[in-house]
CSV table of C-alpha atoms in Angstrom, one decimal:
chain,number,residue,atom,x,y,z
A,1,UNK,CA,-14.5,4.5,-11.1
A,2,UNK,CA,-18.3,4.5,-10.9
A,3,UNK,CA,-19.8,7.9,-9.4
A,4,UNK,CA,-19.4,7.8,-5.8
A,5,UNK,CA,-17.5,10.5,-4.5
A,6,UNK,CA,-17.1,9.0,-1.0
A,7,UNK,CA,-15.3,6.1,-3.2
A,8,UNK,CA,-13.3,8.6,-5.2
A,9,UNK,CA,-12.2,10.2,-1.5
A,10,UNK,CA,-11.1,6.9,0.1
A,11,UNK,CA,-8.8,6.3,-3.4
A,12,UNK,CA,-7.5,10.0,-2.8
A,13,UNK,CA,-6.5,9.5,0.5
A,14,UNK,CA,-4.9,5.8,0.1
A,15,UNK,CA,-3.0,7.1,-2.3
A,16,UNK,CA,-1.3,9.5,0.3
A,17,UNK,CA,0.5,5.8,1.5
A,18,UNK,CA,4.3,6.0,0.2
A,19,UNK,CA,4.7,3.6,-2.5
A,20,UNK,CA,0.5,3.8,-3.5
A,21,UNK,CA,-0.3,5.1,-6.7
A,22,UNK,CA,-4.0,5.4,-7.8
A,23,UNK,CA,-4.1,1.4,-9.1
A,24,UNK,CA,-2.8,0.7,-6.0
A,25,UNK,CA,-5.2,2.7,-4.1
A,26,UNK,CA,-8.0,1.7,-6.2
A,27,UNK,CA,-7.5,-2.3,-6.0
A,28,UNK,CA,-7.2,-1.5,-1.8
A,29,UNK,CA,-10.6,0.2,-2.2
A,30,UNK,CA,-11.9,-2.4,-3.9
A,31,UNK,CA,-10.8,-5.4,-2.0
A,32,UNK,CA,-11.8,-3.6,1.5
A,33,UNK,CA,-15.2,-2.8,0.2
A,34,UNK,CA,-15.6,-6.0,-1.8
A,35,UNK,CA,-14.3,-8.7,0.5
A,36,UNK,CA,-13.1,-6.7,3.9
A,37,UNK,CA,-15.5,-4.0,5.6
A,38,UNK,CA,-14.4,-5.4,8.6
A,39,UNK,CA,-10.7,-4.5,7.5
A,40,UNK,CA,-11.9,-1.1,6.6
A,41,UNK,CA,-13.3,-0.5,9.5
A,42,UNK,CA,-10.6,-2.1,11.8
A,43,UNK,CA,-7.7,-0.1,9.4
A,44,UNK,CA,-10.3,3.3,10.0
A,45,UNK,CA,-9.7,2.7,13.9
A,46,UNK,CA,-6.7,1.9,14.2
A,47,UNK,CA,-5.4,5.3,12.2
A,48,UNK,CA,-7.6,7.4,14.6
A,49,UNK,CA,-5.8,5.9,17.6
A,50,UNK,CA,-2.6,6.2,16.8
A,51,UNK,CA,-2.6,9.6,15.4
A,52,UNK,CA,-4.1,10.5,18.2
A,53,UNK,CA,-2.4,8.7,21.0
A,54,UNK,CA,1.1,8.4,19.5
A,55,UNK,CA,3.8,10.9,20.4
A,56,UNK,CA,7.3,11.1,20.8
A,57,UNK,CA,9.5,9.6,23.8
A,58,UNK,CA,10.9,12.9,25.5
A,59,UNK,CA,14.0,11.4,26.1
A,60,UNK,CA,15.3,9.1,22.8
A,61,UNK,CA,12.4,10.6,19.9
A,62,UNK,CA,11.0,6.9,18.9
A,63,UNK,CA,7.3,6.7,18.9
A,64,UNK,CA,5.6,5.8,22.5
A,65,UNK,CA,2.2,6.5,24.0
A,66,UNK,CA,3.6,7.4,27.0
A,67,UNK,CA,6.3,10.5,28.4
A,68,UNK,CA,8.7,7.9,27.9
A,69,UNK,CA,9.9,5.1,26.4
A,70,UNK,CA,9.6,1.9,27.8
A,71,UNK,CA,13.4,1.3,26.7
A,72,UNK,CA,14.5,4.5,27.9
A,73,UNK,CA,12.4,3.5,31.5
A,74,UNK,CA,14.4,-0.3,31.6
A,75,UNK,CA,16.6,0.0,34.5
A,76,UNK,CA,18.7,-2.7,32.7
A,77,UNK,CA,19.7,-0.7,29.9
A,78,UNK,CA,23.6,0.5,29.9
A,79,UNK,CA,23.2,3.9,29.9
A,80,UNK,CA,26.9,4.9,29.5
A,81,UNK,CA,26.1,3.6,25.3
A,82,UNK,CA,23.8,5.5,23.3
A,83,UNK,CA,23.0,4.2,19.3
A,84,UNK,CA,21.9,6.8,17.0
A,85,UNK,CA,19.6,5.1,14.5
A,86,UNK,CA,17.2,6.8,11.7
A,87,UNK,CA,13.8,5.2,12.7
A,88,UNK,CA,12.2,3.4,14.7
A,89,UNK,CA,12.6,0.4,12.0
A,90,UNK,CA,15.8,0.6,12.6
A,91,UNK,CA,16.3,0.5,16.1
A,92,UNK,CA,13.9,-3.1,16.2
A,93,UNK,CA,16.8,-4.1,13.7
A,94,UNK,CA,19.4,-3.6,16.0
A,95,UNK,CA,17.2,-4.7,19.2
A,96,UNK,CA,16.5,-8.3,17.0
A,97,UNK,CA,19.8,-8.7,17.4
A,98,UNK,CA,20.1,-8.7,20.9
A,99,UNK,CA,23.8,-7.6,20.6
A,100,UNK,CA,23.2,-3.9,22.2
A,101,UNK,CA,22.0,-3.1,26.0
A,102,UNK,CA,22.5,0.3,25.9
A,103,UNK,CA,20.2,3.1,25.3
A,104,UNK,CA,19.1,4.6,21.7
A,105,UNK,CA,18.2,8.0,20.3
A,106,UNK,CA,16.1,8.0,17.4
A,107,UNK,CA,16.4,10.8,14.5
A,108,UNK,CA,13.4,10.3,13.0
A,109,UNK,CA,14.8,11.5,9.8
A,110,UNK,CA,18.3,12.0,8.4
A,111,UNK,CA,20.0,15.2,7.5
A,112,UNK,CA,18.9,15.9,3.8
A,113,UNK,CA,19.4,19.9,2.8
A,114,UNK,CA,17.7,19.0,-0.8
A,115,UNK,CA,14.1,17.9,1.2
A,116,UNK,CA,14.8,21.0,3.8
A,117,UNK,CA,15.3,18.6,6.2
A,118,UNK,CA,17.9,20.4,8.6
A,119,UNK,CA,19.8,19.9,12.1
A,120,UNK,CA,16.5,21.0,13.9
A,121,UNK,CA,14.0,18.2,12.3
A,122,UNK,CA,15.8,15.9,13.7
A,123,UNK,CA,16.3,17.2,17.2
A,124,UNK,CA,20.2,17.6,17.0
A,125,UNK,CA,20.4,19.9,19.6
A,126,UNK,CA,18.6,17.3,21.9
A,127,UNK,CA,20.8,14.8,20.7
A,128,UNK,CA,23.4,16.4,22.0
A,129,UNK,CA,22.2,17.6,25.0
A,130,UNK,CA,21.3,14.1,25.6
A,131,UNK,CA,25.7,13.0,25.2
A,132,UNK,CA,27.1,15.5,27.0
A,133,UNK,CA,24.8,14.8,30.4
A,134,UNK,CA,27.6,12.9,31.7
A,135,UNK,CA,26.4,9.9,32.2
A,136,UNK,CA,26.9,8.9,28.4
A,137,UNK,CA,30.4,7.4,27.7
A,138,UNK,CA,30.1,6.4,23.7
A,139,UNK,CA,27.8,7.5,21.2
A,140,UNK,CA,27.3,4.8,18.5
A,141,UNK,CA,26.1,6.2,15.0
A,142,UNK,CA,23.9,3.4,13.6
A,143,UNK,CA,22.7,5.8,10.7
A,144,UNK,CA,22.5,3.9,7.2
A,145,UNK,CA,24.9,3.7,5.0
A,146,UNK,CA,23.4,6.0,2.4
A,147,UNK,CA,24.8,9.5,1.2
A,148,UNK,CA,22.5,11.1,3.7
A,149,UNK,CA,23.1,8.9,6.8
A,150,UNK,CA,26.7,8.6,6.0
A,151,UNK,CA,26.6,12.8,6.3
A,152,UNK,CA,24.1,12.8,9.1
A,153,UNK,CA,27.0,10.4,11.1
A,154,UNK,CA,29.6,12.5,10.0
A,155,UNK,CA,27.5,15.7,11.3
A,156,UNK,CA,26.9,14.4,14.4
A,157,UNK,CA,30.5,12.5,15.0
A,158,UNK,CA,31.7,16.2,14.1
A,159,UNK,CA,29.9,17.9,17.1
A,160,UNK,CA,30.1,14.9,19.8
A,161,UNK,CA,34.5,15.0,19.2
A,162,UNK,CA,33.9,18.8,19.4
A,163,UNK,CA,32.3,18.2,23.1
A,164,UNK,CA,34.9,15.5,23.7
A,165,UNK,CA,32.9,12.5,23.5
A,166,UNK,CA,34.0,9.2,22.3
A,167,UNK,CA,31.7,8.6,19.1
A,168,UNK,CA,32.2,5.4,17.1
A,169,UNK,CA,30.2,4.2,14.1
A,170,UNK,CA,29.0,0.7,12.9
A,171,UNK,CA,31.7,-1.7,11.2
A,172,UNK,CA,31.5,-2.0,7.4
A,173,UNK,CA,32.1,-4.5,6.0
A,174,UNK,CA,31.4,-7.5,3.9
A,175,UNK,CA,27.6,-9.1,4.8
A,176,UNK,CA,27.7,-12.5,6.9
A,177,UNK,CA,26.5,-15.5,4.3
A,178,UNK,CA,27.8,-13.6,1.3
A,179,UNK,CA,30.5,-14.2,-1.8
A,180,UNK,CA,33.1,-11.9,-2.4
A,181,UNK,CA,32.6,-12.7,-5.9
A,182,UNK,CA,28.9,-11.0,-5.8
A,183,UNK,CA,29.5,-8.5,-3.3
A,184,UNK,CA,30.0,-4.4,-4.8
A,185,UNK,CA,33.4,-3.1,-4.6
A,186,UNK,CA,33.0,0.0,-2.3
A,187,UNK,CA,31.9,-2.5,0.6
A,188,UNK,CA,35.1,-5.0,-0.1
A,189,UNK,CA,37.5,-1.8,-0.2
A,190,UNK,CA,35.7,-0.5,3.6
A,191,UNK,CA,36.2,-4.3,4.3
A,192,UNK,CA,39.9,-4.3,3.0
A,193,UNK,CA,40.8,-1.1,5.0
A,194,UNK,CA,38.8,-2.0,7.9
A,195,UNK,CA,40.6,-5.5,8.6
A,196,UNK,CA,41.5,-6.6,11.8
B,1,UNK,CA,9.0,-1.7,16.6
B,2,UNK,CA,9.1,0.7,19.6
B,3,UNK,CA,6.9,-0.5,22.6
B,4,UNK,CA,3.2,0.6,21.5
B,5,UNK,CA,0.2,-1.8,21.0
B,6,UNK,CA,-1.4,1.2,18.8
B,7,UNK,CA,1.5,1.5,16.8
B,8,UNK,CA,1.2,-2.3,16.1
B,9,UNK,CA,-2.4,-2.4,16.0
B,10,UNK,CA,-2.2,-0.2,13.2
B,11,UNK,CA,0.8,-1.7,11.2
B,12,UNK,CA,-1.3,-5.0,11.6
B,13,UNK,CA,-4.3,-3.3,10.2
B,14,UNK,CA,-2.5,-2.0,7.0
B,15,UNK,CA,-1.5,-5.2,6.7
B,16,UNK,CA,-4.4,-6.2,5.3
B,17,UNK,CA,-4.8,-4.5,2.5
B,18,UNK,CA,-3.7,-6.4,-0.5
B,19,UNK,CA,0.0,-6.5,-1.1
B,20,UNK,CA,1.0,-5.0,1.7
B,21,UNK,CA,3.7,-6.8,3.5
B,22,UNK,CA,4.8,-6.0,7.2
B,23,UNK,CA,7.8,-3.8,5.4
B,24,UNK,CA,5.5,-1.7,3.6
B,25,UNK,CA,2.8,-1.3,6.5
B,26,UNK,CA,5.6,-0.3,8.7
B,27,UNK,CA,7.2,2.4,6.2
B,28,UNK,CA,3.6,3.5,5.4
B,29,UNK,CA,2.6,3.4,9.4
B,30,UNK,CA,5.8,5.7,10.2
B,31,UNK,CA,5.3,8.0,7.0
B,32,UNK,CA,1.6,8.9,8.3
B,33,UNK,CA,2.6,9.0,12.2
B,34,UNK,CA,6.0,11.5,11.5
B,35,UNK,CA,5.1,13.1,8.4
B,36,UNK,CA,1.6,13.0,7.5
B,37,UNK,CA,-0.8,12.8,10.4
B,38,UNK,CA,-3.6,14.8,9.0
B,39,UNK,CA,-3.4,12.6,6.1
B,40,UNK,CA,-4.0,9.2,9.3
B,41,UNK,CA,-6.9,11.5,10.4
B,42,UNK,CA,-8.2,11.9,6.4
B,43,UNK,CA,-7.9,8.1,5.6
B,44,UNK,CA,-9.3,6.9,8.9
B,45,UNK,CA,-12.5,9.4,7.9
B,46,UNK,CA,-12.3,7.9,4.0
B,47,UNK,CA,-12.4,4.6,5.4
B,48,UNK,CA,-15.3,4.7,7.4
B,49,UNK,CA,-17.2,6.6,5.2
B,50,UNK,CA,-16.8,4.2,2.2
B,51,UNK,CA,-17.3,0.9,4.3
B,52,UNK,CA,-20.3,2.4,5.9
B,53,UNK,CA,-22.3,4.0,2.8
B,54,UNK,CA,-20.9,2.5,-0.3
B,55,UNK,CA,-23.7,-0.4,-1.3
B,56,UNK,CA,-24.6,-2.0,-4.7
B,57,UNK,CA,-26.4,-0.8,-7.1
B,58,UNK,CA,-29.3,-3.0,-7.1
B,59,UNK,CA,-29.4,-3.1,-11.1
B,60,UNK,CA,-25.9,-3.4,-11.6
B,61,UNK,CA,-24.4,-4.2,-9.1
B,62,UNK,CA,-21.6,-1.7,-9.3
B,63,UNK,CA,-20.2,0.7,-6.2
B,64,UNK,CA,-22.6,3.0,-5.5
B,65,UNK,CA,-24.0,5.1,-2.3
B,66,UNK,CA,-27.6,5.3,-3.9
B,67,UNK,CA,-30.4,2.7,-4.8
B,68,UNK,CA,-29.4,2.6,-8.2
B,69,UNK,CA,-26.0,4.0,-9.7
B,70,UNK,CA,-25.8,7.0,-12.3
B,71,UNK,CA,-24.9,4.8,-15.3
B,72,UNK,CA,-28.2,3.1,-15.0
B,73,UNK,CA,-30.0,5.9,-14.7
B,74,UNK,CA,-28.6,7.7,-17.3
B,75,UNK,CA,-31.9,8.2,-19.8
B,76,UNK,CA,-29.0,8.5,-22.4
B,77,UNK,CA,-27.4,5.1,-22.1
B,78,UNK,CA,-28.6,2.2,-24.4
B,79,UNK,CA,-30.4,-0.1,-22.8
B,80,UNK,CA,-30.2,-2.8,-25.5
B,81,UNK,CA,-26.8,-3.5,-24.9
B,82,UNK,CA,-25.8,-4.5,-21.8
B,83,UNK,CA,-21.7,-5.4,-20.9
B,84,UNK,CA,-20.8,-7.8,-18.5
B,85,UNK,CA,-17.4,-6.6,-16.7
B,86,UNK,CA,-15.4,-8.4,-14.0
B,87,UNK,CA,-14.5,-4.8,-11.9
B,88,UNK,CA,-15.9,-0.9,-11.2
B,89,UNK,CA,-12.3,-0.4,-12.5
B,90,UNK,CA,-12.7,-2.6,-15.6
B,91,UNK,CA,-16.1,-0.7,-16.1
B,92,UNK,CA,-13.8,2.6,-15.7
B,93,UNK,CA,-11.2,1.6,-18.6
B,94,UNK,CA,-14.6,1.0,-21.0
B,95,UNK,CA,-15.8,4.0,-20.0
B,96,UNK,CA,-12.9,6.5,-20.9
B,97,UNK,CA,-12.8,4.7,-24.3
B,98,UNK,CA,-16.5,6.8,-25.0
B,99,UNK,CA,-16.9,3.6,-27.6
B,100,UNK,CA,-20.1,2.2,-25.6
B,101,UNK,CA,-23.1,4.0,-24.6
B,102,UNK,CA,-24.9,1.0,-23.0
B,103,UNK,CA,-25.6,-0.6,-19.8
B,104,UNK,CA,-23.1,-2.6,-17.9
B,105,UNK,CA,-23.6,-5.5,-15.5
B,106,UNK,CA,-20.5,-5.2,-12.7
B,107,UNK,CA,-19.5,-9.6,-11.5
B,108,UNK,CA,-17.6,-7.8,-8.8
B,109,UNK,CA,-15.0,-11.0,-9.4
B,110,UNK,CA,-15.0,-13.6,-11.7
B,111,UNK,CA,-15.4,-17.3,-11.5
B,112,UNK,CA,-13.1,-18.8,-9.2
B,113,UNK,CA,-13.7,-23.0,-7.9
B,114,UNK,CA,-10.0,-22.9,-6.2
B,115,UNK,CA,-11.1,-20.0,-4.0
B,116,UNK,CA,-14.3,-20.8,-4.1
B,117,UNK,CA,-16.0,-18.3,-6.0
B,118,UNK,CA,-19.4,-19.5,-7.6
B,119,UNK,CA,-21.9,-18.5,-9.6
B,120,UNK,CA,-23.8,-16.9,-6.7
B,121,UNK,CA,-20.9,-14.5,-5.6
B,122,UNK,CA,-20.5,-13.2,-9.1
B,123,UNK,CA,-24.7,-12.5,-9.3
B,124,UNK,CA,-25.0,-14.6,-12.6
B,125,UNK,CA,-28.9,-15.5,-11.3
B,126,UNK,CA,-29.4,-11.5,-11.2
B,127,UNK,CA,-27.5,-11.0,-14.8
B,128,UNK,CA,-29.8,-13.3,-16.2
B,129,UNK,CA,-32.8,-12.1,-15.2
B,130,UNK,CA,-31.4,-8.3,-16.5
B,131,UNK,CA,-30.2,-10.1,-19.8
B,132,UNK,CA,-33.9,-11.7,-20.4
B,133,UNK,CA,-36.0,-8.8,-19.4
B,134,UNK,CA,-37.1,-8.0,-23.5
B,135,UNK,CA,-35.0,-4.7,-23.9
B,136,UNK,CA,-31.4,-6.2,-23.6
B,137,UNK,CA,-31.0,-7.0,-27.4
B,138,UNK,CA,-26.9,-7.8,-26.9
B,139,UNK,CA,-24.5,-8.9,-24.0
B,140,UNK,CA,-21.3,-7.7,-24.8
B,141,UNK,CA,-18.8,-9.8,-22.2
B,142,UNK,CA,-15.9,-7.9,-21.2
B,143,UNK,CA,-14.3,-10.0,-18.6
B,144,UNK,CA,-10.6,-10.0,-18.3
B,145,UNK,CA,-8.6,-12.3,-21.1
B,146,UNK,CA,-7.2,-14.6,-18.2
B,147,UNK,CA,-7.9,-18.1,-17.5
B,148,UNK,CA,-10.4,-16.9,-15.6
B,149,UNK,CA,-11.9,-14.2,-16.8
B,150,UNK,CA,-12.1,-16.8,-20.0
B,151,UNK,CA,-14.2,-19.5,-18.0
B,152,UNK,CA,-16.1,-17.0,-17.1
B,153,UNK,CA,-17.2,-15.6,-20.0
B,154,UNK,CA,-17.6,-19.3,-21.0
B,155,UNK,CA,-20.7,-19.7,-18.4
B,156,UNK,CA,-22.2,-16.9,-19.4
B,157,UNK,CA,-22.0,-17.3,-23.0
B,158,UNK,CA,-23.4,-21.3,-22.8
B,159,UNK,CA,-26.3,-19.9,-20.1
B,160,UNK,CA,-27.4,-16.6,-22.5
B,161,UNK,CA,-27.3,-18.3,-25.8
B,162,UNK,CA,-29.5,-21.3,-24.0
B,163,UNK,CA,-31.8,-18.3,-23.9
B,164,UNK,CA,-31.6,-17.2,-27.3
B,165,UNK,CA,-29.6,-14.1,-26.6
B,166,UNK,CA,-27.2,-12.4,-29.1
B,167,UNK,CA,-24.0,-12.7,-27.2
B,168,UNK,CA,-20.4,-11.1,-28.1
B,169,UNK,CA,-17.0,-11.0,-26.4
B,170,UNK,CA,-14.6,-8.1,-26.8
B,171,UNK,CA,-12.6,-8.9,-30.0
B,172,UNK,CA,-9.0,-10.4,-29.4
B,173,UNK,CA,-6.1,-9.3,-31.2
B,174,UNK,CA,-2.7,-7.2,-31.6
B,175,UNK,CA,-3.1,-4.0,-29.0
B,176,UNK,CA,-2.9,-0.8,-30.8
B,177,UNK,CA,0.5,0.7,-31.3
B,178,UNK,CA,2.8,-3.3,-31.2
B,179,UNK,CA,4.9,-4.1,-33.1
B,180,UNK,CA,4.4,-8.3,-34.2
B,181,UNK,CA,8.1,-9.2,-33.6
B,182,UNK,CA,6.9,-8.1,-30.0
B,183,UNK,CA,3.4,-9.6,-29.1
B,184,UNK,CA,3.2,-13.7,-28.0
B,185,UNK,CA,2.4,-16.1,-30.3
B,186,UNK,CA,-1.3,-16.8,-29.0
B,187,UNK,CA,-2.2,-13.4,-29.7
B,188,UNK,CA,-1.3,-13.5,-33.1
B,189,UNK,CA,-2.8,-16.5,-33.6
B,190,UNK,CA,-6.1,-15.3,-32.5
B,191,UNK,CA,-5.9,-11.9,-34.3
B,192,UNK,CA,-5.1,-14.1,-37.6
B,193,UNK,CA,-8.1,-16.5,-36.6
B,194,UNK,CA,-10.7,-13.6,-35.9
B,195,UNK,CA,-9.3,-11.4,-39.1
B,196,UNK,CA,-11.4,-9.0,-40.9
């Protein structure tokens, strides 16, 4: 695409962007230097500062710019529940909901030995650390309910029984709004066995 | 998602690159913040770079960080034939073909009334005063076979030939390797209207 290697760069390094494949990147060059400079420019901050500035709440793992979280600080939070959730996408899910007060702990990741992803990478130890402090009554997996977050939630479930906590795990079941007739057979069986 | 302004500054910023939902700017936001961060610092660099040196080349108005671009000052290139594409990217599917060893003239866009793209955004005034200085012999216009890229191509046609230019359009026809059961019926018909 013409001879400018700072062009050629700025494709190279869109394409680093999950899901952004080099006519991807290229149409994103091209529309930011066509009809957005501003955009560019704006997009170019806004990377800087949160690379720089974002880190890790010490106590729960979700991203913050500060020690800790401003969840983890609210004095209105139960802090007898903690919800394990994957990401920090997930915890907004649950928070939209406005159906959980308590506190969260965010993996950042999900056990998944194939991608050398282990106990450490996603700060088990701290996890667990973080139930057994006595204060912490239930532990709530909220992992997805893929391969890897089902065995991440049966990890962790594993180790908080161990330590004799009380660790429960989200309701399966069949989706509110849906048709038996359309929905997959796995989830209707959990739904069958989980009746109440 | 979480409690940072930065972290939503920046998922708003991705945002604006074309289709780029807030889904995708969030899963591309947390990919760069937990697994990629020299990657935020590489694109924020790329960004800036590109928005703040990339120009025009003032003869063809392609992407370019210099007065004028390689291409048109290649002493090897053509200069009798000069093709009119709608993209650098179009210009970069012409070029690996090694079938044309002319000039090209970059619209960077294409005629476009509903979003109000005229003849001035697309340069036509500047192509036509490249396409009538006495060495272009030929425009060739390659401009995309949409509605648009059609009308466009229409303009330019009616304005060269006005001034007694020899003007061609990429031939239409069956794409190399189809099979006719396979390709719509307008196609066929023009490839048995234009055969040879």
């Amino acid at each position: 695409m013409a001879d400018t290697n700072t062009l050629n760069a700025l494709i190279e390094a869109l394409r680093r962007l999950p899901g952004v494949g080099v006519r991807s990147a290229s149409r994103m060059a091209f529309h930011l230097l066509q009809h957005d400079r501003p955009g560019a420019h704006a997009l170019a901050q806004a990377l800087e500062q949160a690379a720089t500035q974002i880190r890790h709440c010490t106590l729960c793992h979700t991203f913050t710019e500060n020690e800790v979280c401003a969840t983890c600080l609210d004095p209105r939070r139960d802090r007898s529940k903690l919800c394990v959730v994957e990401t920090p996408a997930d915890q907004a899910a649950l928070e939209r909901t406005n159906a959980f007060k308590g506190l969260y702990f965010v993996l950042m990741g999900k056990l998944s030995p194939l991608d050398g992803i282990g106990p450490k990478d996603i700060g088990l130890a701290k996890l667990f650390d973080r139930a057994t402090n006595g204060v912490v009554q239930e532990v709530i997996l909220a992992t997805n309910f893929t391969a890897e977050g089902e065995a991440t939630a049966h990890v962790i479930a594993e180790a908080l029984k161990a330590r004799g906590l009380n660790v429960t795990r989200l309701a399966r079941g069949v989706p509110a709004g849906s048709e038996l007739e359309y929905v997959d057979l796995g989830t209707i069986a959990h739904a069958l066995v989980d009746r109440r």
